[in-house]
Coordinates of C-alpha atoms and ligand atoms in Angstrom, one line a residue:
M206 CA 0.0 0.0 0.0
K207 CA 1.0 3.6 -0.7
L208 CA 0.9 4.4 3.1
L209 CA 3.8 2.1 3.7
E210 CA 5.9 3.1 0.8
P211 CA 9.2 5.0 1.5
T212 CA 9.3 8.5 0.3
Q213 CA 11.3 11.8 0.6
L214 CA 10.5 15.0 2.4
S215 CA 12.8 17.8 1.3
G216 CA 15.6 15.4 0.6
I217 CA 15.1 13.4 3.8
H218 CA 14.3 9.7 3.5
L219 CA 11.0 8.7 5.2
K220 CA 10.4 5.1 5.9
N221 CA 6.7 5.4 4.9
R222 CA 4.0 8.0 4.3
M223 CA 2.6 7.8 7.7
V224 CA 3.0 10.9 9.9
M225 CA 2.4 11.0 13.7
S226 CA 0.6 14.4 14.1
S227 CA 1.2 16.7 17.0
M228 CA -0.3 15.8 20.3
T229 CA 0.0 17.7 23.6
R230 CA 0.5 15.2 26.4
S231 CA 1.4 17.5 29.3
R232 CA 4.1 15.4 30.7
A233 CA 7.0 17.8 30.9
D234 CA 8.2 19.1 34.3
R235 CA 7.4 22.5 35.9
N236 CA 10.2 24.0 33.9
G237 CA 9.0 22.8 30.6
V238 CA 11.7 20.1 30.4
V239 CA 10.9 16.7 28.9
G240 CA 12.4 13.6 30.6
D241 CA 13.0 9.9 30.1
L242 CA 9.3 9.0 29.7
T243 CA 9.0 11.4 26.7
V244 CA 12.2 9.8 25.2
R245 CA 10.5 6.4 25.5
Y246 CA 7.1 7.7 24.2
Y247 CA 8.6 9.1 20.9
T248 CA 11.1 6.2 20.5
Q249 CA 8.2 3.7 20.6
R250 CA 6.7 5.7 17.7
A251 CA 9.9 6.0 15.6
G252 CA 8.4 3.6 13.0
A253 CA 6.4 6.6 11.7
G254 CA 7.8 8.1 8.5
L255 CA 7.7 11.5 10.3
I256 CA 7.0 12.5 13.9
L257 CA 5.6 15.9 14.6
T258 CA 6.1 16.6 18.3
E259 CA 3.5 17.8 20.7
A260 CA 3.2 21.6 20.5
I261 CA 6.3 23.3 22.2
N262 CA 6.2 26.7 23.7
I263 CA 8.6 29.1 22.0
S264 CA 8.9 31.4 25.1
A265 CA 7.6 31.8 28.6
Q266 CA 5.1 34.3 27.2
A267 CA 3.8 31.7 24.7
T268 CA 2.9 29.2 27.5
G269 CA -0.8 28.6 28.2
S270 CA -1.2 25.2 29.8
P271 CA 0.4 23.3 32.6
L272 CA 3.3 20.8 32.1
T273 CA 3.7 21.7 28.4
P274 CA 7.3 21.6 27.2
G275 CA 9.4 24.6 26.0
I276 CA 12.4 25.1 23.7
Y277 CA 13.7 28.5 25.0
T278 CA 16.0 27.4 27.9
E279 CA 19.3 25.4 27.8
E280 CA 17.7 22.8 30.1
Q281 CA 14.7 22.4 27.7
I282 CA 17.0 22.1 24.7
E283 CA 19.1 19.4 26.5
G284 CA 15.9 17.5 27.3
W285 CA 14.9 17.5 23.6
K286 CA 18.4 16.4 22.5
K287 CA 17.8 13.1 24.3
V288 CA 14.6 12.6 22.4
T289 CA 15.9 13.4 18.9
R290 CA 19.0 11.2 19.5
A291 CA 16.9 8.2 20.5
V292 CA 14.4 8.7 17.6
H293 CA 17.3 9.1 15.1
D294 CA 19.0 6.0 16.4
R295 CA 15.8 4.2 15.4
G296 CA 15.8 5.7 11.9
G297 CA 13.0 8.2 12.7
V298 CA 12.6 11.7 11.4
M299 CA 11.2 14.4 13.7
Y300 CA 10.0 18.0 13.4
A301 CA 9.3 20.2 16.5
Q302 CA 5.9 21.9 16.4
L303 CA 6.3 25.5 17.5
W304 CA 3.6 27.0 19.7
H305 CA 2.4 30.3 21.0
T306 CA -1.0 29.9 22.8
G307 CA -2.0 33.6 22.7
R308 CA -5.4 34.0 24.4
A309 CA -5.8 30.2 24.8
G310 CA -4.0 30.1 28.1
H311 CA -4.6 31.0 31.7
S312 CA -2.7 33.2 34.1
V313 CA -2.5 30.5 36.8
D314 CA -0.1 28.6 34.5
R315 CA 1.7 31.8 33.3
G316 CA 3.2 32.9 36.6
G317 CA 0.2 35.2 37.0
A318 CA 0.7 37.0 33.7
Q319 CA -2.5 37.8 31.7
P320 CA -2.6 36.0 28.3
V321 CA -1.8 38.2 25.3
A322 CA -3.6 38.2 21.9
P323 CA -4.3 40.2 18.8
S324 CA -7.3 41.8 20.5
A325 CA -8.8 41.9 24.0
V326 CA -11.4 39.4 23.2
A327 CA -11.8 36.3 25.5
I328 CA -12.7 32.8 24.3
S329 CA -16.3 32.1 25.1
G330 CA -18.2 28.8 24.9
M331 CA -15.5 26.7 26.4
Q332 CA -13.2 26.4 29.4
H333 CA -9.5 25.9 29.8
F334 CA -7.6 23.0 31.4
T335 CA -5.4 24.5 34.1
S336 CA -3.3 23.1 36.9
Q337 CA -6.2 24.2 39.2
G338 CA -8.9 22.5 37.2
M339 CA -11.1 23.8 34.4
K340 CA -11.4 27.6 34.3
A341 CA -13.2 30.2 32.3
Y342 CA -11.0 32.1 29.8
E343 CA -9.7 35.5 30.8
T344 CA -9.8 38.5 28.6
P345 CA -6.3 38.8 27.1
R346 CA -4.2 41.9 26.7
E347 CA -3.9 43.3 23.2
L348 CA -0.4 43.0 21.8
S349 CA 1.4 46.2 20.6
V350 CA 3.1 46.1 17.2
E351 CA 6.5 46.1 19.0
E352 CA 5.5 43.0 21.0
I353 CA 4.2 41.3 17.8
R354 CA 7.6 41.9 16.2
Q355 CA 9.3 40.4 19.2
I356 CA 7.1 37.3 19.0
V357 CA 8.1 36.8 15.4
K358 CA 11.7 36.9 16.5
D359 CA 11.0 34.5 19.3
Y360 CA 9.7 32.0 16.7
G361 CA 13.0 32.4 14.8
Q362 CA 15.0 31.8 17.9
A363 CA 12.9 28.7 18.8
A364 CA 13.6 27.3 15.3
K365 CA 17.3 27.7 15.8
N366 CA 17.0 26.1 19.2
A367 CA 15.0 23.2 17.7
I368 CA 17.8 22.6 15.1
A369 CA 20.4 22.8 17.9
A370 CA 18.3 20.2 19.8
G371 CA 18.7 17.8 16.8
F372 CA 15.2 18.2 15.2
D373 CA 15.0 17.7 11.4
G374 CA 12.8 20.7 11.1
V375 CA 10.0 22.8 12.7
E376 CA 6.3 23.0 12.1
L377 CA 4.4 26.3 12.8
H378 CA 1.2 25.5 14.7
A379 CA -1.2 27.8 12.9
A380 CA -4.4 25.8 13.8
N381 CA -6.6 25.0 16.7
G382 CA -7.2 28.5 17.9
Y383 CA -3.7 29.4 19.0
L384 CA -1.9 32.7 18.4
P385 CA -1.3 32.5 14.6
N386 CA -4.9 31.2 14.1
Q387 CA -6.2 34.1 16.3
F388 CA -4.7 36.6 14.0
L389 CA -6.5 35.0 11.0
A390 CA -9.9 34.9 12.5
E391 CA -12.5 37.7 12.9
T392 CA -13.7 36.3 16.2
A393 CA -10.3 36.9 17.8
N394 CA -8.7 39.8 15.7
R395 CA -10.5 43.2 15.9
R396 CA -7.3 45.2 15.1
T397 CA -7.4 48.1 12.8
D398 CA -3.6 48.4 12.3
L399 CA -1.5 46.5 9.8
Y400 CA -2.2 43.2 11.6
G401 CA -6.0 43.5 11.3
G402 CA -8.9 44.6 9.2
S403 CA -8.4 43.2 5.7
I404 CA -7.6 39.6 5.0
P405 CA -4.0 40.5 3.9
N406 CA -3.5 42.3 7.2
K407 CA -4.9 39.4 9.2
A408 CA -2.6 37.0 7.4
R409 CA 0.5 39.2 7.9
F410 CA 1.5 37.6 11.2
V411 CA 1.5 34.0 9.9
L412 CA 3.4 35.0 6.8
E413 CA 6.0 37.0 8.8
V414 CA 6.5 34.1 11.2
M415 CA 7.0 31.7 8.2
E416 CA 9.6 34.0 6.7
E417 CA 11.4 34.2 10.0
L418 CA 11.3 30.4 10.4
I419 CA 12.6 29.9 6.9
A420 CA 15.4 32.4 7.5
A421 CA 16.3 30.7 10.8
A422 CA 16.1 27.0 9.8
G423 CA 16.1 27.0 6.0
G424 CA 13.0 26.4 3.9
D425 CA 13.7 22.7 3.7
R426 CA 13.2 22.4 7.4
V427 CA 9.9 24.3 7.8
G428 CA 6.3 23.3 7.6
I429 CA 3.0 24.7 8.7
K430 CA -0.3 23.2 10.1
I431 CA -3.6 24.9 9.2
G432 CA -7.1 23.9 10.0
T433 CA -9.3 25.9 7.7
L434 CA -12.8 25.2 9.0
H435 CA -12.1 24.2 12.6
P436 CA -13.9 26.4 15.1
Y437 CA -12.0 25.1 18.2
G438 CA -10.9 28.0 20.5
D439 CA -13.9 30.1 19.5
I440 CA -12.4 30.7 16.0
G441 CA -14.7 32.0 13.3
Y442 CA -14.1 33.6 9.9
D443 CA -16.4 35.9 8.0
D444 CA -15.3 33.9 4.9
P445 CA -13.0 30.9 5.6
V446 CA -12.5 30.1 1.9
A447 CA -11.4 33.7 1.1
T448 CA -9.1 33.8 4.1
Y449 CA -7.3 30.5 3.4
T450 CA -7.2 31.1 -0.4
Y451 CA -5.3 34.3 0.3
L452 CA -3.0 32.6 2.9
I453 CA -2.2 29.7 0.6
E454 CA -1.5 32.0 -2.4
Q455 CA 1.0 33.9 -0.2
L456 CA 2.5 30.7 1.2
N457 CA 3.0 29.5 -2.3
T458 CA 5.4 32.4 -2.9
L459 CA 7.6 31.0 -0.1
D460 CA 9.9 28.0 -0.4
F461 CA 9.4 25.6 2.4
S462 CA 8.8 21.9 3.1
F463 CA 5.1 21.1 3.7
V464 CA 1.6 22.2 4.6
E465 CA -0.3 19.9 7.0
L466 CA -4.0 20.5 6.4
M467 CA -6.3 19.4 9.2
R468 CA -9.9 18.6 8.1
Q469 CA -13.0 19.4 9.9
N470 CA -13.7 17.3 13.0
P471 CA -17.1 15.8 13.7
Y472 CA -16.6 16.6 17.4
F473 CA -16.2 20.3 16.6
P474 CA -18.4 20.9 13.6
P475 CA -17.9 24.1 11.6
P476 CA -20.7 26.7 11.8
A477 CA -23.7 25.9 9.6
R478 CA -23.2 29.0 7.5
Y479 CA -19.8 27.8 6.2
P480 CA -19.7 26.3 2.7
K481 CA -19.8 22.5 2.6
I482 CA -16.4 21.6 1.1
D483 CA -13.8 18.8 1.0
E484 CA -10.8 20.8 2.3
V485 CA -8.2 18.4 0.9
E486 CA -9.9 18.7 -2.5
L487 CA -10.3 22.5 -2.5
F488 CA -7.3 23.8 -0.6
G489 CA -5.1 20.8 -1.5
S490 CA -5.4 21.7 -5.2
M491 CA -4.1 25.3 -4.4
I492 CA -1.2 24.2 -2.2
R493 CA 2.2 24.1 -4.0
Q494 CA 4.2 22.5 -1.2
L495 CA 4.0 18.9 -0.2
L496 CA 0.7 18.2 1.4
I497 CA 0.1 16.3 4.5
A498 CA -3.6 15.5 5.1
N499 CA -4.9 15.1 8.6
G500 CA -8.0 14.5 10.5
G501 CA -10.0 11.3 11.1
Y502 CA -8.1 9.1 8.7
D503 CA -7.7 5.3 9.2
R504 CA -6.0 2.6 7.2
E505 CA -8.6 2.6 4.4
S506 CA -9.5 6.3 4.2
G507 CA -5.8 7.3 4.5
E508 CA -4.8 5.0 1.7
A509 CA -7.8 6.2 -0.4
E510 CA -6.7 9.9 0.1
L511 CA -3.2 9.1 -1.0
Q512 CA -4.5 7.3 -4.1
K513 CA -6.4 10.5 -5.0
G514 CA -3.0 12.1 -5.5
R515 CA -3.4 15.4 -3.7
A516 CA -1.8 14.4 -0.4
A517 CA 1.7 12.9 -0.3
L518 CA 1.6 12.0 3.4
I519 CA -1.2 11.3 5.9
S520 CA -0.9 12.3 9.5
F521 CA -2.6 10.3 12.3
G522 CA -3.2 11.6 15.8
T523 CA -5.2 9.5 18.1
L524 CA -4.3 6.3 16.3
F525 CA -0.5 6.9 16.9
L526 CA -1.2 7.8 20.5
A527 CA -2.8 4.4 21.2
N528 CA -0.7 2.4 18.7
P529 CA 3.0 3.0 18.9
D530 CA 3.6 0.5 16.1
L531 CA 0.8 1.8 13.8
P532 CA 2.7 1.2 10.5
E533 CA 3.4 -2.4 11.5
R534 CA -0.3 -2.8 12.4
F535 CA -1.3 -1.4 9.1
A536 CA 1.1 -3.7 7.3
R537 CA -0.4 -6.7 9.0
N538 CA -3.9 -5.3 8.9
S539 CA -4.2 -6.1 12.6
S540 CA -6.6 -4.8 15.2
L541 CA -5.9 -1.4 16.9
N542 CA -5.8 -0.3 20.6
E543 CA -8.3 2.3 21.6
A544 CA -7.1 5.6 23.0
D545 CA -7.9 6.3 26.6
R546 CA -9.2 9.9 26.9
A547 CA -8.7 10.1 30.7
T548 CA -4.9 9.8 30.3
M549 CA -4.4 12.0 27.3
F550 CA -3.3 15.1 29.2
G551 CA -1.1 14.9 32.2
G552 CA -0.1 12.0 34.5
G553 CA 2.7 9.5 34.2
E554 CA 3.4 6.3 32.4
Q555 CA -0.2 5.1 32.2
G556 CA -1.8 6.0 28.9
Y557 CA 1.6 7.3 27.7
I558 CA 4.2 4.6 27.2
D559 CA 2.1 1.5 28.1
Y560 CA 0.0 1.0 25.0
P561 CA 0.8 -2.6 23.9
M562 CA 2.8 -3.3 20.8
L563 CA 2.2 -6.3 18.5
A564 CA 4.2 -9.4 19.4
E565 CA 7.2 -9.9 17.2
G566 CA 6.9 -12.3 14.2
Ligands
FMN827 C1 -4.5 14.4 23.0 C2 -4.4 15.3 21.8 C3 -3.6 16.4 21.8 C4 -3.4 17.2 20.7 N1 -2.5 18.2 20.7 C5 -2.2 18.9 19.5 C6 -1.1 19.8 19.5 O1 -0.4 20.0 20.4 N2 -0.9 20.4 18.3 C7 -1.7 20.2 17.2 O2 -1.4 20.7 16.1 N3 -2.7 19.3 17.2 C8 -3.0 18.7 18.4 N4 -4.0 17.7 18.4 C9 -4.7 17.4 17.1 C10 -4.1 16.3 16.3 O3 -2.7 16.6 15.9 C11 -4.9 16.0 15.1 O4 -4.9 17.1 14.2 C12 -6.3 15.6 15.4 O5 -6.4 14.7 16.5 C13 -7.0 15.0 14.2 O6 -6.3 13.8 13.7 P1 -6.8 12.3 14.1 O7 -8.2 12.2 13.7 O8 -5.9 11.4 13.3 O9 -6.6 12.2 15.6 C14 -4.2 16.9 19.5 C15 -5.0 15.8 19.5 C16 -5.1 15.0 20.6 C17 -6.0 13.8 20.5

């Protein structure tokens, strides 16, 4: 099957076309440093053609949730070096997903600091997972243009740190309602300066960050994740197709490695007023870079998507979480472990490194 065929990503050999998509697991220490359990977790999954790490905070300011890792201190970089070394030893390839949570965080896990965002508009309709239980979102502080420029630089530094930590590249997390996504969406961005108002202004931040990442790491080592219709984090667009058509056209002018396109999720349905579209079909046909399709795929639908020819790789989230040896299971067409929702975020070994692998042979 195509899913199991070796391929290339910007000149790097991938064992197969199966990508492990980013999943926050909240198992770093209080200083955002990953330890031995995380080394084991990723090493177990090194059979993936490409691993995209859990989202990694680019700065202290970027942090929004407890026990999420960072890549802005020496100690954090040293922690990741152990992970990349172990994954490379198993022939794996690994990109770090770079994260700024913006308004999707809480001051209790930010040393008391109010979250920052394009505009002072709180997330409504959902609560945030904090070290003190679920809490309502706070109204964030609007970023100044000077602060925005600093954040763009922070992304560049984080990319350099990721390369120093041994990652093969970085992925900008521009989906799921975090800072880059907040700039793109009318429900989060009410600015009237050069970062808000028109679609080009709202897309400016994402494009500036991409240029910074490309300058820092080299285009061959940079990807981006977008989720065009996903409303998670109180994200709404006046016109999602116009917004992402513009963004993709502009991304097409840059030289970088891949776009990971996350499809709509039945658990978080898009607003009824959005057009009914197949995102991979519509946006995939516009994207010039290598396309990774994500969202709700299994062995059959992932293979069918590859056969259609738009996507070169398929990324799997929950299936890789629960099945460390997912490519092997697909190869043998064997049964799959179910993911345990209770142990997804936080905790120790249970639900992290104890999902059973197939017996050898
Ligand atoms: C526990 C969990 C944590 C996640 N954390 C992240 C994250 O840190 N960054 C991200 O881009 N997506 C995150 N996602 C979304 C997944 O990467 C993926 O896009 C989504 O689960 C859809 O793919 P799937 O249907 O194959 O699981 C997370 C998903 C799960 C289940």
